[in-house]
Short mmCIF file of C-alpha atoms in Angstrom, two decimals:
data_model
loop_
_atom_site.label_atom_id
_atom_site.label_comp_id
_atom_site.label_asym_id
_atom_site.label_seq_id
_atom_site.Cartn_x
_atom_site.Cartn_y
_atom_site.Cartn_z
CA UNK A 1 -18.23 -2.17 174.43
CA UNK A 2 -19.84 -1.75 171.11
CA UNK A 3 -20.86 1.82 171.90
CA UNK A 4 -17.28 2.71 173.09
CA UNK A 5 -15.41 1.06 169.89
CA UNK A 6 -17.74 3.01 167.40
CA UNK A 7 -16.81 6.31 169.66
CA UNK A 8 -12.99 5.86 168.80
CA UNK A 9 -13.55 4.83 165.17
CA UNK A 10 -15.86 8.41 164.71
CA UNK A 11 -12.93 10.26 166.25
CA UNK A 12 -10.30 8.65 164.52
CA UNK A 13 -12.07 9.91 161.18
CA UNK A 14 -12.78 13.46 163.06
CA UNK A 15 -8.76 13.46 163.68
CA UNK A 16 -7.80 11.92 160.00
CA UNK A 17 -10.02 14.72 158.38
CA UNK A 18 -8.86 17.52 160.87
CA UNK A 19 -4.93 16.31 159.86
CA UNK A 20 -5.81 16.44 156.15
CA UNK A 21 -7.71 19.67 156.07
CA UNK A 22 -4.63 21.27 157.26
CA UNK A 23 -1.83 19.95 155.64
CA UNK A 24 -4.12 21.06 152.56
CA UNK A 25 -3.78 24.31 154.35
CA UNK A 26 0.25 24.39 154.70
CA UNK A 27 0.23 22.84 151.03
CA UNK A 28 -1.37 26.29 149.59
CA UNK A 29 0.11 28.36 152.19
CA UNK A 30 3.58 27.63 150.54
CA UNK A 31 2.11 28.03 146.85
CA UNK A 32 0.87 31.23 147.94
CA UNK A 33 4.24 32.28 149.01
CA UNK A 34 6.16 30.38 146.23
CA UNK A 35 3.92 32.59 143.66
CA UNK A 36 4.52 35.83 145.55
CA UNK A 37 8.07 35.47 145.23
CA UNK A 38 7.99 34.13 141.50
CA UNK A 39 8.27 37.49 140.18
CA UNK A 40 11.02 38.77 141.57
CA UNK A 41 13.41 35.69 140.37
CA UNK A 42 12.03 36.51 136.51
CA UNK A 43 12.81 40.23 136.83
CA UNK A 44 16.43 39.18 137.39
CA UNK A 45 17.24 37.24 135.00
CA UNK A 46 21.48 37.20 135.30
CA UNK A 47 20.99 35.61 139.25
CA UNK A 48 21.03 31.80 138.51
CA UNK A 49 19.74 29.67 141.00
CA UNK A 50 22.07 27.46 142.26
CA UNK A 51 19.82 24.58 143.21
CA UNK A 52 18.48 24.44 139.69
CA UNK A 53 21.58 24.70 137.40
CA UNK A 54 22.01 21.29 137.07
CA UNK A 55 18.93 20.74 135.44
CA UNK A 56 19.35 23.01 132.83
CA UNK A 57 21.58 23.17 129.76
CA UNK A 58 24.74 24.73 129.58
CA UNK A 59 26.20 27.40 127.10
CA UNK A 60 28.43 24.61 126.11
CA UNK A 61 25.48 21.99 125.52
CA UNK A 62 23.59 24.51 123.31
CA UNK A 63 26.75 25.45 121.30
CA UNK A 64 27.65 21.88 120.43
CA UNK A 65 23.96 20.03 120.54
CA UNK A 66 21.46 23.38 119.90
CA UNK A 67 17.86 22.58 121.69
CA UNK A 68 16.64 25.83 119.20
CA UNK A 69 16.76 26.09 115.51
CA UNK A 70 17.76 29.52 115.36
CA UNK A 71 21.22 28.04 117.28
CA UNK A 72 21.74 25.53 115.03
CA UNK A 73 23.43 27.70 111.67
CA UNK A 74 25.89 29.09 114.15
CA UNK A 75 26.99 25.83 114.94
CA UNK A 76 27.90 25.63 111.55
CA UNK A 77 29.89 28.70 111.31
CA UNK A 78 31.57 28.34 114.41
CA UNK A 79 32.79 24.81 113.79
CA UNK A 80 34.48 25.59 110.61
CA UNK A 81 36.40 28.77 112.39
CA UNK A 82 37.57 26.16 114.96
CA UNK A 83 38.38 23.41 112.54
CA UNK A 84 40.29 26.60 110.80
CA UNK A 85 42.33 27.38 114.24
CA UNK A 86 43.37 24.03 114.64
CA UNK A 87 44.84 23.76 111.05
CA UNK A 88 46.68 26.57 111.95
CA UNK A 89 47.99 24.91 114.81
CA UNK A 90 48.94 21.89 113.55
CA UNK A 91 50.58 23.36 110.73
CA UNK A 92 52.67 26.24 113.23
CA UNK A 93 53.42 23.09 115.41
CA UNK A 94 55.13 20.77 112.58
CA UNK A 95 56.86 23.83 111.46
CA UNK A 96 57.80 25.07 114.86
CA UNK A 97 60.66 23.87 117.16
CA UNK A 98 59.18 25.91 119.83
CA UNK A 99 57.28 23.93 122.83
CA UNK A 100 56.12 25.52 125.78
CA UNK A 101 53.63 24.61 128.98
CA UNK A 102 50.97 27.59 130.01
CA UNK A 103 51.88 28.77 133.58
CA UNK A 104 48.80 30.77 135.69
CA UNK A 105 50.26 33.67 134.31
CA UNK A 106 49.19 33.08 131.21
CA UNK A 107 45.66 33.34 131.62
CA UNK A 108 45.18 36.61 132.92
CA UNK A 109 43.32 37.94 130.04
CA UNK A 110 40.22 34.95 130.56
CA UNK A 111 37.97 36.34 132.12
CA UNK A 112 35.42 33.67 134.35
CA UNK A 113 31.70 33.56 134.83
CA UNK A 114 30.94 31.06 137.02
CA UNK A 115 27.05 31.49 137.08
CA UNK A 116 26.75 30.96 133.41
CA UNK A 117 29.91 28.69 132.73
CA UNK A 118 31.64 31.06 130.58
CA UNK A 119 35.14 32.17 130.02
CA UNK A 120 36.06 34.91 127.78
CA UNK A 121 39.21 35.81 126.67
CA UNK A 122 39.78 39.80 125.67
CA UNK A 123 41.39 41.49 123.07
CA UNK A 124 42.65 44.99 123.44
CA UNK A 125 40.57 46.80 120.50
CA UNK A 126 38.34 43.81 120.03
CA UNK A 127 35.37 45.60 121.47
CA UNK A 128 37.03 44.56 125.05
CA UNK A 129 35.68 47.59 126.61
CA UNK A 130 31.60 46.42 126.02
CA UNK A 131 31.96 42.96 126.40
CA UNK A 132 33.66 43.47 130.14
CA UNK A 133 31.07 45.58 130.52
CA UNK A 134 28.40 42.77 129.75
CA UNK A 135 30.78 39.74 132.09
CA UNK A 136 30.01 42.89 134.55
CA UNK A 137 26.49 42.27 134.12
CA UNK A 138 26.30 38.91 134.03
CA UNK A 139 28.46 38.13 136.87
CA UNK A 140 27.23 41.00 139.11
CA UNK A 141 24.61 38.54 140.18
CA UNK A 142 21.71 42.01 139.45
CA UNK A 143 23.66 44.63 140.74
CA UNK A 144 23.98 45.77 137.13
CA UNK A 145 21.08 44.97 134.19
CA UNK A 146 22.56 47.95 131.38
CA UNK A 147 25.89 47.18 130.41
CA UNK A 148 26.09 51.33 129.27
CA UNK A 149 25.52 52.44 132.14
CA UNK A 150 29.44 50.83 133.22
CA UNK A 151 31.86 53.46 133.30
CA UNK A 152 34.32 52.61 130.22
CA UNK A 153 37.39 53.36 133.43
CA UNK A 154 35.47 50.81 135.89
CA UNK A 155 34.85 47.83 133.25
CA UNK A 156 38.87 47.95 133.10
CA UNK A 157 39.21 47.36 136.93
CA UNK A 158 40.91 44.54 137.66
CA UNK A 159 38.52 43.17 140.79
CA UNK A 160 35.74 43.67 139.11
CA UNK A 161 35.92 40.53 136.98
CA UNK A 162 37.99 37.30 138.02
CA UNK A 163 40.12 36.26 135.57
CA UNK A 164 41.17 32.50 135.54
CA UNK A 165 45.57 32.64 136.94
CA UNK A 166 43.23 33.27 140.18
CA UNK A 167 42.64 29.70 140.95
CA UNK A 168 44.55 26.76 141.66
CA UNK A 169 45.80 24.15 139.18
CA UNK A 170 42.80 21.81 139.80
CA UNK A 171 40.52 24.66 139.17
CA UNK A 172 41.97 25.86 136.04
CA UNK A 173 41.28 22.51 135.06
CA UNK A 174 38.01 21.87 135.80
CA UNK A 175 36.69 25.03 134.08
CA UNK A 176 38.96 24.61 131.06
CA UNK A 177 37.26 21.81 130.42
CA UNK A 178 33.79 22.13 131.41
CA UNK A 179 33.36 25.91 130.26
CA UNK A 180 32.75 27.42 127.07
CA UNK A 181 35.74 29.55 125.74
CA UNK A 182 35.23 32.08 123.58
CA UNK A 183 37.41 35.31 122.00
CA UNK A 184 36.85 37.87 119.55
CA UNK A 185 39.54 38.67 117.01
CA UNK A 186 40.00 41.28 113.99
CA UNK A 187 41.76 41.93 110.87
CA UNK A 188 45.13 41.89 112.00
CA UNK A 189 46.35 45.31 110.58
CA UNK A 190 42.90 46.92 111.43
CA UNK A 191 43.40 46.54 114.69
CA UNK A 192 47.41 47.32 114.85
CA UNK A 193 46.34 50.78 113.26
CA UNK A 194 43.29 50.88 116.00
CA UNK A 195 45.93 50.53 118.60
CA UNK A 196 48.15 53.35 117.19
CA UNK A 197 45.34 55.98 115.94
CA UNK A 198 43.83 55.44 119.78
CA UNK A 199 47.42 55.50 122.01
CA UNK A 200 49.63 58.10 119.86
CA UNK A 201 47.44 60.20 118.45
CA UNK A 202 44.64 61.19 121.57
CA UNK A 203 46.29 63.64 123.87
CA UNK A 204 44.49 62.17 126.94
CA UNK A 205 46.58 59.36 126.64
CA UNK A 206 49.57 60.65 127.86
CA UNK A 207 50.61 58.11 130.26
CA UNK A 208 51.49 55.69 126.74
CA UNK A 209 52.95 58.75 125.50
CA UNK A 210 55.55 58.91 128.20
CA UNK A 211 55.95 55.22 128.55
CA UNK A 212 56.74 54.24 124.99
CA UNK A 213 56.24 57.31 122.80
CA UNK A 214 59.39 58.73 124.38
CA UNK A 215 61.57 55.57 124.22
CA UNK A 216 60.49 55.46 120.22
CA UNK A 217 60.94 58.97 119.15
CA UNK A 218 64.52 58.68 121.17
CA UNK A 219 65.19 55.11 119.24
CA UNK A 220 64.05 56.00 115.73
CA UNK A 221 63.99 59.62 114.79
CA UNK A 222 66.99 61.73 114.24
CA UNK A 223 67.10 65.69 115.43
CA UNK A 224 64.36 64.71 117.87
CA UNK A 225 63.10 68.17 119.42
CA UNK A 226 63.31 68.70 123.45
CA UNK A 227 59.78 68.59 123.89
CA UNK A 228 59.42 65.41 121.53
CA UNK A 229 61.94 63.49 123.37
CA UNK A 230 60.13 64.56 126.96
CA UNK A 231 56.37 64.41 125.64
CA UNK A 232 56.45 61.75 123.36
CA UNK A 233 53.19 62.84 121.93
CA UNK A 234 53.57 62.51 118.14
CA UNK A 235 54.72 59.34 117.41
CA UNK A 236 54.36 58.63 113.68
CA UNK A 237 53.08 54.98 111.99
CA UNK A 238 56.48 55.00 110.48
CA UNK A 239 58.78 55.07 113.99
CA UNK A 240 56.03 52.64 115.51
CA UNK A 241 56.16 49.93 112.64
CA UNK A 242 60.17 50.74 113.65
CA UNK A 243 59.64 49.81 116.84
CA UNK A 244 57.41 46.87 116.22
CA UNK A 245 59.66 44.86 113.98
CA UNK A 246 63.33 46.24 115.74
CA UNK A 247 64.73 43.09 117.34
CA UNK A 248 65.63 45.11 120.26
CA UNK A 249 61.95 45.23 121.40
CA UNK A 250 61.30 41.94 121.28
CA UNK A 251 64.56 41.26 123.71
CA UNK A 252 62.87 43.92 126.04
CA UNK A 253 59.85 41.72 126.47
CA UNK A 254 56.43 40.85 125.67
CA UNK A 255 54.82 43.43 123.77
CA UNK A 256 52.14 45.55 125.13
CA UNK A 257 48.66 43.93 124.97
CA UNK A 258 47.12 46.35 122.78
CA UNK A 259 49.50 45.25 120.01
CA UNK A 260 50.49 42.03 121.12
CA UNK A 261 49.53 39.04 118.71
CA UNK A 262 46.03 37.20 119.54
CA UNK A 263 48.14 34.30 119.84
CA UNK A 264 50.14 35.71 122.29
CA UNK A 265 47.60 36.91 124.66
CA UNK A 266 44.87 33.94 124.48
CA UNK A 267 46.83 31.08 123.01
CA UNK A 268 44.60 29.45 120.75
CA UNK A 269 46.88 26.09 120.21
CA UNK A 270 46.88 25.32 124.10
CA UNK A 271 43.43 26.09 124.63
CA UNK A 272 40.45 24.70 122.89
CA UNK A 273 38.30 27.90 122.48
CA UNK A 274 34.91 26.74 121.45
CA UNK A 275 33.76 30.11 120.21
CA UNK A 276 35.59 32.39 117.93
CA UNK A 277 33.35 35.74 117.28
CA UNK A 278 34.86 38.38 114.79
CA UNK A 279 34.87 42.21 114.87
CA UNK A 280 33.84 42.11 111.58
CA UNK A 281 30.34 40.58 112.62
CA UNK A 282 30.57 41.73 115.71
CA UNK A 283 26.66 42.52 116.98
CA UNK A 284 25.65 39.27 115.03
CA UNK A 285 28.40 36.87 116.81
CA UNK A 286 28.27 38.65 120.49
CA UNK A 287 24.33 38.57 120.45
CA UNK A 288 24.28 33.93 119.81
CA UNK A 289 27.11 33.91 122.87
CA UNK A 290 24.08 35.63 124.99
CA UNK A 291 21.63 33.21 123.19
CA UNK A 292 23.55 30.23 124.00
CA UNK A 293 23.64 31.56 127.97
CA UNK A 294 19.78 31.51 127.55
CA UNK A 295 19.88 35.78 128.45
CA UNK A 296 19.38 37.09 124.96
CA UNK A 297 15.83 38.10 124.95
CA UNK A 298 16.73 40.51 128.06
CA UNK A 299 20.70 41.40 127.24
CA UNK A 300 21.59 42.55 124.17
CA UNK A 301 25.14 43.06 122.92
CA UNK A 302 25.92 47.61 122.94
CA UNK A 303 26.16 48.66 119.80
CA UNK A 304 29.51 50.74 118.47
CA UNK A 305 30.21 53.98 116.93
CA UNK A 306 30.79 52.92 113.16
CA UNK A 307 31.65 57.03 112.63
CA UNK A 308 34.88 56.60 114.78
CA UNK A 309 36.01 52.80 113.86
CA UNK A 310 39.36 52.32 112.14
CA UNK A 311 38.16 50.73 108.74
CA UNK A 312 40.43 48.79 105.66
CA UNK A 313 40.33 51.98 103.69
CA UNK A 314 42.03 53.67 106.92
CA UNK A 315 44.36 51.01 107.38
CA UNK A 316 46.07 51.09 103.92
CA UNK A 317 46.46 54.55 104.01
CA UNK A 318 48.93 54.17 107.09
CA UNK A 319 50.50 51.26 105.70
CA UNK A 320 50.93 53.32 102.37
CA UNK A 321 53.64 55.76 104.35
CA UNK A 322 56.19 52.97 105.37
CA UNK A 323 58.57 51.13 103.71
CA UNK A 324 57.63 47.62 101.64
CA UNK A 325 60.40 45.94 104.00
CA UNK A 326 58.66 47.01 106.92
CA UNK A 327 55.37 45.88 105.47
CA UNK A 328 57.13 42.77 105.48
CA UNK A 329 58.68 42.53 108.77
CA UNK A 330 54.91 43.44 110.25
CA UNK A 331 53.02 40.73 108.02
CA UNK A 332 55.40 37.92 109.01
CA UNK A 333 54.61 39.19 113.28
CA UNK A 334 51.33 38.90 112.79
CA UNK A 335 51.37 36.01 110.26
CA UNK A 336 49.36 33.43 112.17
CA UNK A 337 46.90 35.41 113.57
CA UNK A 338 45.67 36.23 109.94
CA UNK A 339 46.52 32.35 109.23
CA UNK A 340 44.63 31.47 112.44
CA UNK A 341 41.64 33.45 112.13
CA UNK A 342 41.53 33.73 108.17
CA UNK A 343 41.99 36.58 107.59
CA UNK A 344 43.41 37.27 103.78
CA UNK A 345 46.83 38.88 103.13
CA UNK A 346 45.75 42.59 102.52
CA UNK A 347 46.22 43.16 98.70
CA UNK A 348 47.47 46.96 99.35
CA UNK A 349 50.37 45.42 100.71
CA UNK A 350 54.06 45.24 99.20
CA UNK A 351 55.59 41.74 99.52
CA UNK A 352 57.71 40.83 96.60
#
């Protein structure tokens, strides 16, 4: 009896040593496999893995609470140049009769990230072209890692980036409030002039030639030639300011985004943008959005041709061949976006 109980105790061990040995076996068997596939995830490093986001922090946890020194001045900067929007809007507001309640259709220039929580708002000669390019690459989950080597035509597709009117009320929501927003903006006039120089004066552009050039030359210049009135190809700063501040364009609708008030087309006093970067810093402001994300030391922000960019110097010059009344007229359009954004009155202007 003794004999047979010692028998099942030695094999009892035997089993308990045989079942340890290889679960230590499975144990490194998934290391092993764990480590071989380590790599890969680092080499990527827009794909963010779902089952781990929620440990991490968010763009909007950095911005507002920075983990890193190196965050922390930006915080600074950025928090005045919201505090500065939302004088702006409380002082429009008390001013203002006008009340109105965003509809989806609204929102079609915020442009959604889910993987990194981001939505970005664009601004037709903001530098809209390179950061699409860069939601591209963060949102194409690897299929692109070089925002340059986007096609300037294909980062202007519409399905290649979901904007936010795509989801449901709830939705719209949730991110509004759980996202970071952020926009770039520019000196008012700067970009008004960028918008002209780059639609009226480039012959490729021909389809805004025959879409508005035509209507303006027909509106605002007397003994129009044949092939102006049918081209519409040499629209001068003088008939566009015209057409700008002409009552009769503002009854025909909202104006066309490249021109269109930063107001307009992201509306700062509905939504709580948490980021404002400027054109002026452009590199500098783009480059602590991709820090905040936590992709910065493997995405950097392109860089722009400074040979070709419409400049203050540039901008007065146009401004010097129209009238002081239309000056006026154009400073009181865009009147809270340099407010908003502040941005000084330019002093080659004529407003007395």
């Amino acid at each position: 009896m003794k004999q047979t109980l010692a028998e099942v105790m030695r094999m009892s061990r035997i089993c308990r040593m045989i079942f340890a040995t290889c679960l230590g076996s499975f144990i490194l068997v998934i290391f092993y496999f764990q480590s071989m596939f380590q790599p890969v995830m680092r080499r990527n490093p827009f794909m963010v893995d779902s089952c781990c986001r929620k440990g991490s922090r968010s763009a909007l946890q950095e911005l507002y609470n920075p983990s890193q020194m190196e965050l922390s001045g930006g915080a600074v900067l950025h928090q005045a140049r919201r505090d500065q929007v939302v004088d702006s809007c409380r002082m429009y507001s008390a001013s203002s009769r006008k009340r109105r309640v965003l509809t989806p259709g609204d929102l079609k220039h915020l442009v959604v990230d889910e993987d990194h929580e981001l939505i970005y708002c664009y601004v037709p000669k903001v530098a809209c072209t390179n950061w699409k390019r860069v939601m591209m690459v963060l949102t194409g989950r690897g299929k692109y890692s070089d925002p340059m080597d986007i096609p300037s035509n294909e980062a202007h597709v519409p399905s290649n980036l979901k904007t936010l009117n795509q989801y449901s009320i709830a939705e719209i929501n949730h991110r509004l409030k759980h996202y970071l927003k952020f926009l770039f903006v520019r000196e008012p006039f700067e970009r008004l002039v960028s918008a002209y120089r780059n639609k009226f004066t480039l012959k490729y552009n021909s389809s805004f030639h025959k879409r508005f050039g035509t209507r303006i030359v027909r509106r605002y210049r007397k003994n129009a030639t044949h092939d102006a009135l049918v081209n519409g190809d040499d629209v001068k700063f003088k008939e566009f300011a015209e057409y700008l501040v002409d009552p009769a364009t503002l009854r025909d609708g909202p104006l066309n985004e490249h021109w269109q008030t930063v107001y307009q087309l992201c509306h700062p006093c509905h939504i709580h943008y948490d980021l404002v970067g400027k054109y002026e810093t452009l590199e500098e402001d783009a480059n602590y959005v991709l820090r905040l994300v936590g992709v910065g030391d493997s995405l950097h922000f392109p860089s722009y041709a400074k040979s070709t960019r419409t400049t203050d110097a540039m901008t007065a010059q146009f401004f010097s061949n129209i009238s002081s009344q239309q000056q006026i007229q154009l400073y009181q359009l865009y009147k809270l976006d340099f407010l908003m954004f502040n941005y000084s009155t330019p002093s080659y202007l004529r407003l007395d």
